[in-house]
Amino acid sequence: MSECPTHGLMPVDTAIEILQRAGRQKTPAIEEMSLIEALGRVLAEDVISSLDVPPQANSAMDGYALNTADLNGEMIFTVSQRIAAGSQPSALQQGTIARIFTGAVIPNGANAVVMQEDCQVLADGRVKIVATVKDQENIRPQGQDIVSGQQILQQGERLTAAAIGLLATIGQPTVRVYQRLKVAFLSTGDELVEAGQPLAIGQIYNSNRSLIHSLLNEMGFIAIDGGVIADNLPATLAAFKKAAQLADVIISTGGVSVGEEDHVKAAIDQCGELDLWKIAIKPGKPLAFGRIGDVPFIGLPGNPQSVWVTFLILARQFLLNRQGQRHKLLPYAIPIAADFAIHKSQKRREYLRVRLNVSEAGLVLQRHNNQSSGVLSSAVWADGLAIVEMGQTVAEGDFLPFLSFSSLGVA
């Protein structure tokens, strides 16, 4: 998606590219673990199969194994053996058939399986075939799924349940993965109060702390809670330096604007370096990226909805790359018609909280009626984000790129 420059603000796509490149500069150490523990972990090396799957041709049906050459006018056969899954068959005797079950190895001499529904068992135990049988019918050939020497998984893939099942299919009991990234997160603001405590005038509950903690856990990182930082420069400096000793990455929420009580930028100027400062994104313009010593730092805005959007669109890109993930990083945005209009163009790319609805015209995007950066309830209501480019207006029925929350790695 192309964007025109906005004075003083970096385009979103440029910021994403910078975050991706920075994330790839280093990967965590490698560890080996059992498959049962590896769900959601990132693969540290390519996986090559050392065997064919299936290792031998097997039956796709319960039925009878035979040689089609014996069907020359003869349709009644003696059953010479019974082959169950997991057993080793004998070679098929010429002119006979073998009772066989799904998954059982095809005996030498057989080249087809007729399913039992196409057979009649006669009183004397012989079997009459009542259907036409083709060569290789109902046989799963050796190596149908995987052949020996085939690469089945790539370094940098996140291990899904299906991928772990595939590893078990080739008999691999353990897998080498990157260690989980340790991410320290801190909140700033004297107005913040933890849930369960009474609120005084001017105070609000600290939703960002729980939100970031949950997002990090959901994405498989080790979350290190750095607590709430008081709104002064010495406290901010001390908290950042402590976090840098504990974590691979630091994330803070709030304090990245330019108010008198916003101290994050000043702290980074003293103990680190900034590479990004202010992005052309709505919600979320004030966003910082840099380093505290050698530890990467991401400073998110303070408003809860801004935290939600900037984490998913920007911070997520850095974190996944730094974790070693190299595939399925940027989800495909699906074009879906809007059931709303926007007559005033924006100066930043906007990510609207939207829900999928079915209308007479088909699938449409419904916009939440309050897109304020402080309204976190819109994220719970929505199915995902619709993208409106800077300078764009929207007419009802226009197609907008839609990113589902599930495609962004969150439920």
XYZ file of C-alpha atoms in Angstrom:
411
model
C 0.000 0.000 0.000
C 1.577 3.272 -1.043
C 1.443 6.384 1.110
C 2.300 10.001 0.487
C 4.710 11.590 2.953
C 3.142 13.501 5.852
C 5.158 16.332 7.358
C 6.975 15.064 10.425
C 5.398 11.599 10.320
C 6.862 8.377 8.941
C 4.617 6.314 6.606
C 3.383 3.060 8.134
C 4.945 0.841 5.463
C 8.341 2.480 5.962
C 8.088 1.923 9.708
C 7.155 -1.743 9.174
C 10.195 -2.262 6.902
C 12.506 -0.691 9.498
C 11.040 -2.834 12.278
C 11.335 -6.014 10.223
C 14.976 -5.346 9.301
C 15.863 -4.501 12.888
C 14.117 -7.627 14.125
C 16.156 -9.852 11.822
C 19.509 -8.590 13.105
C 19.524 -11.119 15.910
C 17.767 -14.349 16.875
C 17.512 -16.094 20.242
C 19.599 -19.112 21.253
C 18.450 -22.579 20.163
C 17.042 -25.320 22.376
C 15.746 -28.827 21.725
C 12.438 -30.023 23.105
C 9.852 -32.758 22.748
C 7.076 -32.322 20.227
C 4.439 -32.171 22.947
C 6.070 -28.978 24.294
C 6.741 -27.297 20.955
C 3.353 -25.858 19.960
C 3.740 -22.205 18.940
C 7.534 -22.263 18.983
C 9.649 -21.114 16.024
C 11.661 -23.730 14.146
C 15.416 -23.119 14.266
C 16.377 -25.353 11.317
C 14.949 -26.968 8.191
C 13.437 -30.405 8.702
C 14.271 -33.105 6.104
C 12.412 -36.408 6.137
C 14.533 -39.560 6.306
C 11.718 -41.849 5.171
C 8.801 -42.151 2.812
C 5.290 -41.542 4.157
C 3.599 -43.910 3.940
C 6.667 -46.184 4.148
C 4.896 -48.922 2.143
C 1.898 -48.914 -0.166
C -1.249 -49.495 1.890
C -4.957 -49.952 1.483
C -7.269 -46.929 1.453
C -10.315 -49.147 2.121
C -11.557 -52.192 3.953
C -11.909 -54.797 1.217
C -9.906 -57.375 -0.741
C -6.451 -57.069 -2.301
C -6.027 -58.731 -5.677
C -4.119 -58.742 -8.919
C -6.217 -57.328 -11.751
C -4.590 -59.788 -14.157
C -6.560 -62.559 -12.384
C -9.868 -60.893 -13.344
C -9.769 -62.368 -16.834
C -13.382 -63.535 -16.764
C -13.087 -64.952 -13.254
C -14.929 -63.045 -10.504
C -15.065 -65.621 -7.689
C -11.942 -66.088 -5.553
C -10.590 -67.925 -2.555
C -9.330 -65.757 0.325
C -5.750 -66.825 0.987
C -4.844 -64.511 3.899
C -6.140 -61.802 6.234
C -4.095 -58.579 6.507
C -4.758 -56.151 9.373
C -3.131 -52.739 9.792
C 0.264 -53.186 11.456
C 0.801 -56.764 10.261
C 3.330 -58.009 7.701
C 1.631 -59.760 4.763
C 2.828 -62.726 2.748
C 3.073 -62.528 -1.020
C -0.335 -62.938 -2.636
C -0.877 -66.425 -4.024
C -1.685 -66.351 -7.707
C -5.400 -66.584 -8.427
C -6.435 -65.712 -4.859
C -7.412 -62.540 -3.012
C -6.514 -61.285 0.469
C -8.894 -59.826 3.034
C -7.387 -56.405 3.862
C -8.230 -53.493 6.135
C -7.652 -49.755 5.876
C -3.984 -48.869 6.419
C -2.718 -52.420 5.986
C 0.330 -53.042 3.775
C -0.419 -54.205 0.222
C 1.051 -57.698 -0.282
C 3.505 -58.367 -3.085
C 1.616 -59.547 -6.127
C -1.452 -57.352 -5.519
C -2.055 -54.186 -7.519
C -5.565 -53.113 -6.478
C -8.077 -53.231 -3.630
C -11.763 -53.736 -4.226
C -13.847 -52.289 -1.420
C -15.960 -54.715 0.562
C -19.215 -53.074 -0.562
C -18.458 -54.335 -4.102
C -18.043 -57.961 -2.961
C -20.334 -60.814 -1.915
C -19.172 -63.507 0.548
C -20.563 -66.848 -0.632
C -21.707 -69.687 1.604
C -18.492 -71.631 1.025
C -16.350 -68.642 2.142
C -15.247 -67.646 -1.332
C -15.788 -64.042 -2.457
C -17.546 -62.824 -5.593
C -16.501 -59.443 -6.992
C -19.461 -57.542 -8.430
C -17.752 -54.368 -9.697
C -15.092 -53.370 -12.177
C -11.663 -52.971 -10.589
C -8.895 -50.805 -12.029
C -5.156 -51.160 -11.593
C -3.948 -49.328 -8.398
C -7.519 -48.662 -7.286
C -7.858 -47.870 -3.552
C -4.094 -48.114 -2.997
C -2.118 -45.357 -1.298
C 1.318 -45.543 -2.932
C 4.539 -45.480 -0.947
C 5.647 -41.857 -0.472
C 2.243 -40.451 -1.413
C 2.519 -37.803 1.327
C 6.289 -37.409 1.826
C 9.339 -38.856 0.085
C 12.675 -39.491 1.749
C 14.951 -36.448 1.451
C 12.046 -34.019 1.138
C 12.101 -30.783 3.147
C 8.839 -30.721 5.067
C 9.313 -27.630 7.270
C 11.417 -24.490 6.949
C 13.578 -22.699 9.461
C 11.609 -19.757 10.798
C 8.197 -21.436 10.684
C 5.960 -21.188 13.735
C 4.976 -24.702 14.749
C 1.244 -25.303 14.494
C -0.589 -28.432 15.640
C -0.510 -29.652 12.024
C 3.270 -29.090 11.780
C 3.862 -31.005 15.007
C 1.715 -33.832 13.675
C 3.846 -33.824 10.522
C 7.033 -34.132 12.591
C 5.553 -37.106 14.398
C 4.605 -38.615 11.024
C 8.291 -38.890 10.075
C 9.181 -40.334 13.485
C 10.978 -37.282 14.849
C 10.564 -37.187 18.679
C 12.191 -33.788 19.319
C 12.633 -30.503 17.483
C 15.150 -27.650 17.628
C 13.506 -24.285 18.207
C 14.479 -20.759 19.192
C 14.215 -19.938 22.863
C 11.219 -17.806 23.739
C 11.850 -14.086 23.576
C 11.809 -12.324 26.960
C 9.834 -9.087 26.687
C 9.689 -6.602 29.566
C 6.675 -4.286 29.563
C 6.134 -1.143 31.584
C 3.315 1.375 31.969
C 3.813 5.088 32.595
C 1.431 7.448 34.330
C 0.692 8.690 37.841
C -3.010 8.436 37.038
C -2.918 4.630 36.699
C -4.438 2.371 39.354
C -4.442 -1.422 39.338
C -7.711 -3.332 39.101
C -9.257 -3.999 42.492
C -8.058 -0.752 44.044
C -10.335 2.258 44.680
C -10.231 5.130 42.193
C -9.641 8.712 43.258
C -10.614 11.738 41.172
C -8.437 11.896 38.062
C -7.365 8.253 38.216
C -8.108 5.398 35.795
C -7.559 1.670 35.881
C -4.434 0.403 34.145
C -5.839 -1.566 31.212
C -2.617 -1.418 29.182
C -0.663 -3.523 31.666
C -3.100 -6.434 31.387
C -3.560 -5.899 27.654
C 0.156 -6.076 26.804
C 0.743 -8.969 29.204
C -2.053 -10.933 27.512
C -0.875 -10.115 23.986
C 2.670 -11.256 24.782
C 1.415 -14.488 26.336
C -0.942 -15.154 23.437
C 1.908 -14.779 20.956
C 4.194 -17.124 22.890
C 6.684 -14.688 24.435
C 7.898 -14.636 28.040
C 6.284 -11.548 29.566
C 8.247 -9.715 32.282
C 6.060 -7.251 34.178
C 8.017 -4.073 34.910
C 5.103 -2.416 36.693
C 4.079 1.240 36.532
C 6.668 4.020 36.206
C 6.094 7.298 38.022
C 5.815 10.364 35.788
C 9.328 11.730 36.278
C 12.591 11.381 34.398
C 14.725 9.704 37.112
C 12.095 6.986 37.682
C 11.776 6.403 33.942
C 15.552 6.109 33.501
C 15.881 3.696 36.413
C 13.028 1.489 35.193
C 14.410 1.303 31.651
C 17.921 0.404 32.827
C 16.559 -2.348 35.090
C 14.391 -3.757 32.297
C 17.388 -3.810 29.946
C 19.164 -6.182 32.354
C 16.242 -8.640 32.386
C 14.822 -8.755 28.877
C 15.553 -9.217 25.178
C 13.079 -6.457 24.251
C 11.420 -3.636 26.217
C 7.911 -2.291 25.562
C 6.399 0.686 27.333
C 2.948 2.247 27.083
C 2.323 5.969 27.460
C 4.728 8.847 27.910
C 5.858 8.990 24.268
C 4.105 12.242 23.402
C 5.581 15.701 23.951
C 3.795 16.815 27.125
C 5.587 18.066 30.210
C 4.819 14.763 31.974
C 5.940 12.553 29.063
C 9.488 11.413 29.864
C 10.102 8.380 27.637
C 11.820 10.225 24.792
C 14.026 12.174 27.192
C 15.016 8.964 28.964
C 15.926 7.231 25.709
C 17.973 10.254 24.646
C 20.037 9.797 27.819
C 20.469 6.009 27.929
C 19.865 4.869 24.354
C 18.978 5.890 20.826
C 15.771 6.360 18.803
C 15.299 5.156 15.208
C 11.572 5.903 14.879
C 9.527 8.714 16.379
C 5.932 9.398 15.319
C 4.194 7.329 12.634
C 1.431 8.326 10.209
C -1.005 5.867 11.758
C -4.412 6.371 13.339
C -4.931 5.552 16.121
C -1.440 5.773 17.557
C 0.723 8.532 16.046
C 3.158 8.847 19.004
C 5.286 5.686 18.736
C 8.986 5.226 19.395
C 11.484 2.552 18.430
C 15.131 2.418 19.383
C 17.525 0.896 21.902
C 18.323 1.103 25.586
C 21.961 0.089 25.528
C 21.878 -2.942 23.235
C 18.279 -3.891 24.078
C 15.569 -2.955 21.540
C 12.865 -0.640 22.849
C 9.323 -0.005 21.585
C 7.388 2.882 23.088
C 3.659 2.573 22.406
C 1.072 5.322 22.946
C -0.962 5.506 26.129
C -4.544 5.296 24.879
C -5.759 1.675 25.038
C -7.063 1.443 21.471
C -3.851 3.030 20.185
C -1.894 0.404 22.122
C -4.028 -2.382 20.580
C -3.590 -1.193 16.985
C 0.081 -0.184 17.113
C 1.036 -3.430 18.842
C -0.696 -5.557 16.172
C 0.440 -3.541 13.148
C 3.917 -2.398 14.202
C 5.327 -3.958 17.398
C 4.211 -7.443 16.326
C 6.378 -7.200 13.192
C 9.517 -6.540 15.207
C 8.782 -9.147 17.881
C 8.053 -11.986 15.437
C 11.191 -11.264 13.426
C 13.325 -11.041 16.563
C 11.844 -14.387 17.688
C 13.216 -15.891 14.456
C 9.923 -16.234 12.582
C 10.357 -15.704 8.836
C 7.060 -16.879 7.378
C 3.423 -15.696 7.590
C 4.433 -12.389 9.136
C 2.249 -10.016 7.131
C -1.291 -11.351 6.788
C -3.108 -10.890 3.508
C -5.685 -8.116 3.696
C -8.963 -9.321 2.167
C -10.988 -6.706 0.223
C -14.547 -6.494 1.605
C -17.266 -3.944 0.896
C -17.938 -1.244 3.484
C -21.500 -0.625 4.644
C -20.524 2.923 5.693
C -19.186 6.112 4.157
C -16.317 8.429 5.146
C -16.536 11.849 3.526
C -13.547 13.510 5.189
C -10.095 12.279 4.225
C -7.459 11.611 6.895
C -3.850 12.764 7.144
C -2.763 9.347 8.423
C -3.498 5.745 7.465
C -6.428 4.719 9.643
C -7.203 1.276 11.025
C -10.932 1.147 11.722
C -12.401 -1.380 14.141
C -14.978 -3.275 12.084
C -17.215 -6.308 12.308
C -18.139 -8.727 9.530
C -21.841 -8.769 8.671
C -23.878 -10.576 6.029
C -26.224 -8.375 4.001
C -28.351 -8.973 0.899
C -25.303 -7.902 -1.120
C -23.049 -10.396 0.653
C -20.309 -9.987 3.240
C -19.815 -6.373 4.391
C -17.804 -4.418 6.960
C -19.702 -2.676 9.744
C -17.814 0.137 11.491
C -17.949 0.560 15.258
C -19.751 3.792 16.056
C -16.923 5.107 18.256
C -13.416 5.040 16.795
C -11.846 7.054 19.619
C -8.366 5.939 20.651
C -9.576 5.575 24.232
C -12.430 3.164 23.465
C -11.089 -0.355 24.034
C -14.578 -1.877 23.890
C -14.457 -1.456 20.094
C -11.655 -4.070 19.935
C -13.827 -6.596 21.786
C -16.793 -5.837 19.531
C -14.801 -6.002 16.276
C -13.628 -8.926 14.126
C -10.660 -7.010 12.753
C -9.342 -3.824 11.179
C -10.313 -2.080 7.941
C -7.585 0.020 6.343
C -8.323 3.519 5.035
C -5.342 5.174 3.383
C -4.369 8.783 4.039
C -6.245 11.119 1.721
C -8.895 8.498 0.963
C -12.645 8.950 1.243
C -15.022 5.985 1.370
C -18.410 5.546 -0.286
C -20.798 2.859 0.877
C -20.002 -0.266 -1.138
C -16.322 0.584 -1.638
C -13.979 -2.315 -0.962
C -11.535 -1.843 1.899
C -8.624 -4.119 2.899
C -9.665 -6.121 5.968
C -7.280 -7.709 8.478
C -8.954 -10.184 10.812
C -7.680 -10.292 14.378
C -7.084 -14.038 13.965
C -4.776 -13.344 10.996
C -2.837 -10.991 13.284
C -2.311 -13.779 15.783
C -4.903 -12.838 18.389
C -8.247 -14.390 19.252
